[in-house]
Amino acid sequence: MLTSVVIPAKDADDQLLYTLFGFNLQFCAFEQFEVIVLDNASTDETAEKLSRFTAHFSLNYVRLRKQKPLAYLLNSGIKLARGELIVFLASHMLVPRSFIGVHQQAHEKASQLVLLGQDRKRIYSVYEPGFTEIQHAECQLWLEQYPHIKRPHTLVKPIPLLEESQIVNELPFHIGLPCPMAQKRLAIREKYGPHLTRYRSPWALFDTHHVSLRKEHLLRAGLFKELPRIAMERDLAKRLVKNGCRFQLDDKLTVLRQESVQKRASPKSMSPNKNRRA
């Protein structure tokens, strides 16, 4: 089953490189998947660094000159995808070596499946001068606990902290920090099970930072609408439910969210309380 991984990206060059390197380590054959990176008019060195990156898999890098809404990027990725299975993934998500294989196996067993990412941890893969005070303090404490992670030699520019050999050995997955969203989803799974039996709003768990489904279901549902992110995701997820798709929490994968500078949302993009992530 050819799988297309769709990754929107914006000014996350070093985190994106770590994410892509994780796909160089997949257990499955590289011919079984492709990665589509949609660069939303980044102003950092994304284009230059990706031009030097050696991908063992099919990598399709699309750079937009002008910034577009997230829905435009995701829909563009769907249209470019050659695979029958599509995985949406955030640019700052570091994936384990079994990532592609787990998604493929799940969808081979259930054609109507929407596989929701459940477990994730956090990690400081790149030091960023723009971190908040809380992030600076947490990063410093985390580095003190794990002296084998590289220390930033300067505090005035971004510094990658992980070595490729550490990712090969999957060290980051053993030293990740807790993630509140993962803890909420674990509580939901413990109460309703992975198939979300009797859970009234499975659509609220649809998150384009980590989710997979067959391309045919996306096309039938009508793709994403240009709305604030959470509202956009839930709008599509509700249409998928109406079309008979079954939502299930993945219980085999742990992805790592690489900490980054927290961008302030504009008033226009702010979602009301009812649209907060479950």
mmCIF file of C-alpha atoms in Angstrom:
data_model
loop_
_atom_site.group_PDB
_atom_site.id
_atom_site.type_symbol
_atom_site.label_atom_id
_atom_site.label_comp_id
_atom_site.label_asym_id
_atom_site.label_seq_id
_atom_site.Cartn_x
_atom_site.Cartn_y
_atom_site.Cartn_z
ATOM 1 C CA MET A 1 0.000 0.000 0.000
ATOM 2 C CA LEU A 2 1.740 3.155 -1.198
ATOM 3 C CA THR A 3 1.606 5.751 1.573
ATOM 4 C CA SER A 4 1.885 9.511 1.163
ATOM 5 C CA VAL A 5 3.005 11.543 4.186
ATOM 6 C CA VAL A 6 1.841 15.160 3.891
ATOM 7 C CA ILE A 7 3.836 17.674 5.965
ATOM 8 C CA PRO A 8 3.020 21.399 5.980
ATOM 9 C CA ALA A 9 6.014 23.452 7.135
ATOM 10 C CA LYS A 10 6.686 27.042 8.109
ATOM 11 C CA ASP A 11 10.031 28.299 9.482
ATOM 12 C CA ALA A 12 10.993 24.999 11.120
ATOM 13 C CA ASP A 13 14.102 24.072 9.161
ATOM 14 C CA ASP A 14 16.067 22.161 11.822
ATOM 15 C CA GLN A 15 13.041 20.395 13.302
ATOM 16 C CA LEU A 16 11.913 19.414 9.800
ATOM 17 C CA LEU A 17 15.327 17.896 9.040
ATOM 18 C CA TYR A 18 15.077 15.718 12.132
ATOM 19 C CA THR A 19 11.573 14.664 11.067
ATOM 20 C CA LEU A 20 12.750 13.741 7.575
ATOM 21 C CA PHE A 21 15.784 11.898 8.930
ATOM 22 C CA GLY A 22 13.364 9.690 10.880
ATOM 23 C CA PHE A 23 11.876 8.557 7.574
ATOM 24 C CA ASN A 24 15.334 7.507 6.386
ATOM 25 C CA LEU A 25 15.266 4.934 9.201
ATOM 26 C CA GLN A 26 11.913 3.272 8.484
ATOM 27 C CA PHE A 27 11.780 -0.530 8.697
ATOM 28 C CA CYS A 28 9.598 -0.806 5.596
ATOM 29 C CA ALA A 29 10.907 -0.573 2.045
ATOM 30 C CA PHE A 30 11.476 3.015 0.935
ATOM 31 C CA GLU A 31 9.470 2.325 -2.224
ATOM 32 C CA GLN A 32 6.369 1.913 -0.057
ATOM 33 C CA PHE A 33 6.021 5.575 0.858
ATOM 34 C CA GLU A 34 6.633 9.147 -0.210
ATOM 35 C CA VAL A 35 6.894 12.377 1.757
ATOM 36 C CA ILE A 36 5.398 15.634 0.495
ATOM 37 C CA VAL A 37 6.663 18.790 2.221
ATOM 38 C CA LEU A 38 4.623 21.939 1.592
ATOM 39 C CA ASP A 39 6.739 24.933 2.585
ATOM 40 C CA ASN A 40 4.407 27.804 3.435
ATOM 41 C CA ALA A 41 6.722 30.660 2.350
ATOM 42 C CA SER A 42 9.328 30.027 5.044
ATOM 43 C CA THR A 43 11.802 32.831 5.695
ATOM 44 C CA ASP A 44 14.436 30.618 7.339
ATOM 45 C CA GLU A 45 16.871 28.227 5.607
ATOM 46 C CA THR A 46 14.367 25.455 4.896
ATOM 47 C CA ALA A 47 14.947 25.437 1.127
ATOM 48 C CA GLU A 48 18.734 25.510 1.416
ATOM 49 C CA LYS A 49 18.910 22.796 4.060
ATOM 50 C CA LEU A 50 16.508 20.487 2.246
ATOM 51 C CA SER A 51 18.547 20.854 -0.935
ATOM 52 C CA ARG A 52 21.453 19.290 0.976
ATOM 53 C CA PHE A 53 19.376 16.565 2.621
ATOM 54 C CA THR A 54 19.783 13.051 1.204
ATOM 55 C CA ALA A 55 16.447 11.250 1.291
ATOM 56 C CA HIS A 56 16.358 7.460 0.848
ATOM 57 C CA PHE A 57 12.677 7.754 -0.018
ATOM 58 C CA SER A 58 10.708 9.789 -2.558
ATOM 59 C CA LEU A 59 10.697 13.401 -1.296
ATOM 60 C CA ASN A 60 8.535 15.999 -3.009
ATOM 61 C CA TYR A 61 9.375 19.494 -1.760
ATOM 62 C CA VAL A 62 6.935 22.237 -2.791
ATOM 63 C CA ARG A 63 7.813 25.810 -1.863
ATOM 64 C CA LEU A 64 5.111 28.486 -1.886
ATOM 65 C CA ARG A 65 6.165 32.057 -2.550
ATOM 66 C CA LYS A 66 3.234 33.545 -0.641
ATOM 67 C CA GLN A 67 1.790 32.251 2.613
ATOM 68 C CA LYS A 68 -1.451 30.312 2.235
ATOM 69 C CA PRO A 69 -4.075 29.013 4.710
ATOM 70 C CA LEU A 70 -3.417 25.584 6.219
ATOM 71 C CA ALA A 71 -6.396 24.121 4.351
ATOM 72 C CA TYR A 72 -4.777 25.107 1.046
ATOM 73 C CA LEU A 73 -1.568 23.292 1.980
ATOM 74 C CA LEU A 74 -3.323 20.131 3.127
ATOM 75 C CA ASN A 75 -5.575 20.014 0.084
ATOM 76 C CA SER A 76 -2.569 20.566 -2.185
ATOM 77 C CA GLY A 77 -0.835 17.649 -0.486
ATOM 78 C CA ILE A 78 -3.861 15.425 -1.031
ATOM 79 C CA LYS A 79 -3.940 16.295 -4.732
ATOM 80 C CA LEU A 80 -0.199 15.671 -5.124
ATOM 81 C CA ALA A 81 -0.284 12.379 -3.210
ATOM 82 C CA ARG A 82 0.300 9.251 -5.273
ATOM 83 C CA GLY A 83 -0.537 6.884 -2.424
ATOM 84 C CA GLU A 84 -3.910 5.401 -1.557
ATOM 85 C CA LEU A 85 -3.121 6.001 2.121
ATOM 86 C CA ILE A 86 -2.419 9.515 3.395
ATOM 87 C CA VAL A 87 -0.759 10.402 6.681
ATOM 88 C CA PHE A 88 -0.913 14.012 7.853
ATOM 89 C CA LEU A 89 2.041 14.916 10.051
ATOM 90 C CA ALA A 90 3.328 18.130 11.621
ATOM 91 C CA SER A 91 6.794 19.283 10.579
ATOM 92 C CA HIS A 92 8.050 19.093 14.173
ATOM 93 C CA MET A 93 7.019 15.480 14.799
ATOM 94 C CA LEU A 94 9.857 12.964 15.089
ATOM 95 C CA VAL A 95 8.602 9.473 14.223
ATOM 96 C CA PRO A 96 9.803 5.981 15.243
ATOM 97 C CA ARG A 97 11.149 3.455 12.752
ATOM 98 C CA SER A 98 7.903 1.474 12.669
ATOM 99 C CA PHE A 99 5.799 4.534 11.798
ATOM 100 C CA ILE A 100 4.907 3.762 8.168
ATOM 101 C CA GLY A 101 4.480 0.047 8.799
ATOM 102 C CA VAL A 102 2.038 0.532 11.681
ATOM 103 C CA HIS A 103 -0.168 2.852 9.646
ATOM 104 C CA GLN A 104 -0.148 0.534 6.638
ATOM 105 C CA GLN A 105 -0.990 -2.573 8.653
ATOM 106 C CA ALA A 106 -3.888 -0.848 10.403
ATOM 107 C CA HIS A 107 -5.486 0.275 7.131
ATOM 108 C CA GLU A 108 -4.974 -3.066 5.416
ATOM 109 C CA LYS A 109 -7.223 -4.585 8.093
ATOM 110 C CA ALA A 110 -9.943 -1.885 7.966
ATOM 111 C CA SER A 111 -10.679 0.114 4.816
ATOM 112 C CA GLN A 112 -12.984 2.642 6.528
ATOM 113 C CA LEU A 113 -10.471 3.471 9.261
ATOM 114 C CA VAL A 114 -9.321 6.876 10.446
ATOM 115 C CA LEU A 115 -6.287 6.182 12.635
ATOM 116 C CA LEU A 116 -5.774 8.872 15.271
ATOM 117 C CA GLY A 117 -2.392 9.534 16.834
ATOM 118 C CA GLN A 118 -2.577 8.881 20.560
ATOM 119 C CA ASP A 119 0.759 8.879 22.342
ATOM 120 C CA ARG A 120 3.294 11.663 22.045
ATOM 121 C CA LYS A 121 6.078 13.063 24.149
ATOM 122 C CA ARG A 122 7.992 16.331 23.966
ATOM 123 C CA ILE A 123 11.673 16.908 23.363
ATOM 124 C CA TYR A 124 14.071 19.821 22.960
ATOM 125 C CA SER A 125 15.773 18.893 19.697
ATOM 126 C CA VAL A 126 16.745 22.487 18.868
ATOM 127 C CA TYR A 127 17.639 25.335 21.203
ATOM 128 C CA GLU A 128 15.723 28.490 20.221
ATOM 129 C CA PRO A 129 16.579 31.977 21.579
ATOM 130 C CA GLY A 130 12.888 32.860 21.304
ATOM 131 C CA PHE A 131 11.779 30.280 23.851
ATOM 132 C CA THR A 132 9.542 31.511 26.643
ATOM 133 C CA GLU A 133 10.947 31.706 30.173
ATOM 134 C CA ILE A 134 9.189 28.440 30.991
ATOM 135 C CA GLN A 135 10.694 26.729 27.941
ATOM 136 C CA HIS A 136 14.178 28.057 28.739
ATOM 137 C CA ALA A 137 13.936 26.726 32.291
ATOM 138 C CA GLU A 138 12.522 23.370 31.228
ATOM 139 C CA CYS A 139 15.130 22.967 28.484
ATOM 140 C CA GLN A 140 17.974 23.741 30.895
ATOM 141 C CA LEU A 141 16.670 21.256 33.475
ATOM 142 C CA TRP A 142 16.164 18.597 30.813
ATOM 143 C CA LEU A 143 19.721 19.036 29.538
ATOM 144 C CA GLU A 144 21.068 18.760 33.078
ATOM 145 C CA GLN A 145 19.286 15.425 33.460
ATOM 146 C CA TYR A 146 20.716 14.072 30.193
ATOM 147 C CA PRO A 147 24.361 15.199 29.874
ATOM 148 C CA HIS A 148 24.868 13.120 26.705
ATOM 149 C CA ILE A 149 22.690 15.643 24.805
ATOM 150 C CA LYS A 150 24.699 18.464 23.234
ATOM 151 C CA ARG A 151 24.632 21.865 24.959
ATOM 152 C CA PRO A 152 24.025 25.050 22.940
ATOM 153 C CA HIS A 153 27.337 26.887 22.501
ATOM 154 C CA THR A 154 25.532 30.191 21.956
ATOM 155 C CA LEU A 155 22.243 31.621 23.174
ATOM 156 C CA VAL A 156 21.669 34.035 20.292
ATOM 157 C CA LYS A 157 20.750 31.662 17.446
ATOM 158 C CA PRO A 158 19.018 28.284 16.995
ATOM 159 C CA ILE A 159 21.272 25.308 17.731
ATOM 160 C CA PRO A 160 20.389 21.672 16.865
ATOM 161 C CA LEU A 161 20.976 19.516 19.948
ATOM 162 C CA LEU A 162 20.531 15.950 18.685
ATOM 163 C CA GLU A 163 23.059 13.802 16.850
ATOM 164 C CA GLU A 164 21.853 11.564 14.037
ATOM 165 C CA SER A 165 23.368 8.563 15.846
ATOM 166 C CA GLN A 166 21.103 9.289 18.828
ATOM 167 C CA ILE A 167 18.039 9.195 16.594
ATOM 168 C CA VAL A 168 19.269 5.952 15.009
ATOM 169 C CA ASN A 169 19.504 4.448 18.499
ATOM 170 C CA GLU A 170 16.055 5.901 19.344
ATOM 171 C CA LEU A 171 17.454 7.620 22.425
ATOM 172 C CA PRO A 172 15.073 10.628 22.172
ATOM 173 C CA PHE A 173 12.054 8.337 22.530
ATOM 174 C CA HIS A 174 13.319 7.181 25.932
ATOM 175 C CA ILE A 175 13.948 10.626 27.386
ATOM 176 C CA GLY A 176 10.937 12.578 26.125
ATOM 177 C CA LEU A 177 8.918 14.824 28.420
ATOM 178 C CA PRO A 178 5.199 14.275 29.173
ATOM 179 C CA CYS A 179 2.663 15.775 26.780
ATOM 180 C CA PRO A 180 -0.712 16.954 28.179
ATOM 181 C CA MET A 181 -2.613 16.082 24.998
ATOM 182 C CA ALA A 182 -1.344 12.508 25.091
ATOM 183 C CA GLN A 183 -2.413 12.173 28.695
ATOM 184 C CA LYS A 184 -5.939 13.343 27.816
ATOM 185 C CA ARG A 185 -6.162 10.864 24.956
ATOM 186 C CA LEU A 186 -4.893 8.041 27.130
ATOM 187 C CA ALA A 187 -7.673 8.799 29.622
ATOM 188 C CA ILE A 188 -10.222 8.653 26.777
ATOM 189 C CA ARG A 189 -8.793 5.342 25.567
ATOM 190 C CA GLU A 190 -8.908 3.822 29.053
ATOM 191 C CA LYS A 191 -12.592 4.746 29.366
ATOM 192 C CA TYR A 192 -13.845 4.007 25.854
ATOM 193 C CA GLY A 193 -11.204 1.664 24.400
ATOM 194 C CA PRO A 194 -9.134 2.178 21.221
ATOM 195 C CA HIS A 195 -12.252 1.906 19.020
ATOM 196 C CA LEU A 196 -13.904 4.724 21.012
ATOM 197 C CA THR A 197 -17.001 2.661 21.696
ATOM 198 C CA ARG A 198 -19.861 4.925 22.853
ATOM 199 C CA TYR A 199 -17.586 7.987 22.665
ATOM 200 C CA ARG A 200 -19.921 10.734 21.455
ATOM 201 C CA SER A 201 -17.478 13.015 19.654
ATOM 202 C CA PRO A 202 -14.657 11.045 17.956
ATOM 203 C CA TRP A 203 -14.422 13.836 15.388
ATOM 204 C CA ALA A 204 -13.017 16.084 18.157
ATOM 205 C CA LEU A 205 -9.869 13.904 18.206
ATOM 206 C CA PHE A 206 -9.060 14.417 14.511
ATOM 207 C CA ASP A 207 -5.699 16.212 14.509
ATOM 208 C CA THR A 208 -3.647 16.841 11.356
ATOM 209 C CA HIS A 209 -0.465 16.769 13.441
ATOM 210 C CA HIS A 210 -0.759 12.954 13.289
ATOM 211 C CA VAL A 211 -3.622 11.105 11.588
ATOM 212 C CA SER A 212 -4.054 8.732 8.647
ATOM 213 C CA LEU A 213 -6.849 7.648 6.322
ATOM 214 C CA ARG A 214 -7.371 6.521 2.747
ATOM 215 C CA LYS A 215 -7.266 9.175 0.051
ATOM 216 C CA GLU A 216 -10.616 8.055 -1.370
ATOM 217 C CA HIS A 217 -12.378 9.048 1.872
ATOM 218 C CA LEU A 218 -10.859 12.527 1.780
ATOM 219 C CA LEU A 219 -11.961 13.030 -1.810
ATOM 220 C CA ARG A 220 -15.455 11.750 -1.055
ATOM 221 C CA ALA A 221 -15.778 14.005 1.999
ATOM 222 C CA GLY A 222 -14.806 17.104 0.030
ATOM 223 C CA LEU A 223 -11.371 18.025 1.454
ATOM 224 C CA PHE A 224 -10.623 20.782 3.996
ATOM 225 C CA LYS A 225 -12.422 24.112 4.234
ATOM 226 C CA GLU A 226 -10.591 27.356 5.000
ATOM 227 C CA LEU A 227 -11.391 27.714 8.697
ATOM 228 C CA PRO A 228 -9.309 28.156 11.874
ATOM 229 C CA ARG A 229 -7.294 24.970 12.319
ATOM 230 C CA ILE A 230 -9.332 23.093 14.935
ATOM 231 C CA ALA A 231 -12.640 24.090 13.358
ATOM 232 C CA MET A 232 -11.256 23.024 9.962
ATOM 233 C CA GLU A 233 -10.232 19.609 11.286
ATOM 234 C CA ARG A 234 -13.521 18.965 13.059
ATOM 235 C CA ASP A 235 -15.552 20.072 10.059
ATOM 236 C CA LEU A 236 -13.876 17.460 7.861
ATOM 237 C CA ALA A 237 -13.957 14.816 10.605
ATOM 238 C CA LYS A 238 -17.726 15.193 11.002
ATOM 239 C CA ARG A 239 -18.166 14.649 7.269
ATOM 240 C CA LEU A 240 -15.992 11.529 7.495
ATOM 241 C CA VAL A 241 -18.191 10.189 10.303
ATOM 242 C CA LYS A 242 -21.318 10.805 8.218
ATOM 243 C CA ASN A 243 -19.699 8.882 5.354
ATOM 244 C CA GLY A 244 -19.215 5.825 7.552
ATOM 245 C CA CYS A 245 -15.566 6.139 8.562
ATOM 246 C CA ARG A 246 -14.578 4.589 11.896
ATOM 247 C CA PHE A 247 -12.243 6.456 14.210
ATOM 248 C CA GLN A 248 -9.673 4.530 16.215
ATOM 249 C CA LEU A 249 -6.848 5.562 18.544
ATOM 250 C CA ASP A 250 -3.451 4.142 17.651
ATOM 251 C CA ASP A 251 -1.883 2.261 20.566
ATOM 252 C CA LYS A 252 1.435 1.247 19.000
ATOM 253 C CA LEU A 253 3.229 4.495 18.128
ATOM 254 C CA THR A 254 4.828 7.236 20.190
ATOM 255 C CA VAL A 255 5.832 10.350 18.267
ATOM 256 C CA LEU A 256 7.980 13.162 19.626
ATOM 257 C CA ARG A 257 6.847 16.769 19.405
ATOM 258 C CA GLN A 258 9.939 18.919 19.042
ATOM 259 C CA GLU A 259 9.562 22.035 21.155
ATOM 260 C CA SER A 260 9.646 25.274 19.179
ATOM 261 C CA VAL A 261 9.060 28.989 19.648
ATOM 262 C CA GLN A 262 5.437 29.558 20.585
ATOM 263 C CA LYS A 263 3.812 31.776 17.967
ATOM 264 C CA ARG A 264 1.024 34.091 19.048
ATOM 265 C CA ALA A 265 -2.261 33.474 17.264
ATOM 266 C CA SER A 266 -3.914 36.430 15.609
ATOM 267 C CA PRO A 267 -7.442 37.368 16.802
ATOM 268 C CA LYS A 268 -8.824 36.195 13.459
ATOM 269 C CA SER A 269 -7.405 32.714 13.914
ATOM 270 C CA MET A 270 -8.394 32.307 17.551
ATOM 271 C CA SER A 271 -10.926 29.540 18.122
ATOM 272 C CA PRO A 272 -13.725 29.796 20.688
ATOM 273 C CA ASN A 273 -13.569 27.644 23.804
ATOM 274 C CA LYS A 274 -15.836 25.014 22.286
ATOM 275 C CA ASN A 275 -13.155 24.329 19.666
ATOM 276 C CA ARG A 276 -10.370 23.508 22.086
ATOM 277 C CA ARG A 277 -8.476 20.325 21.342
ATOM 278 C CA ALA A 278 -9.740 17.211 23.106
#
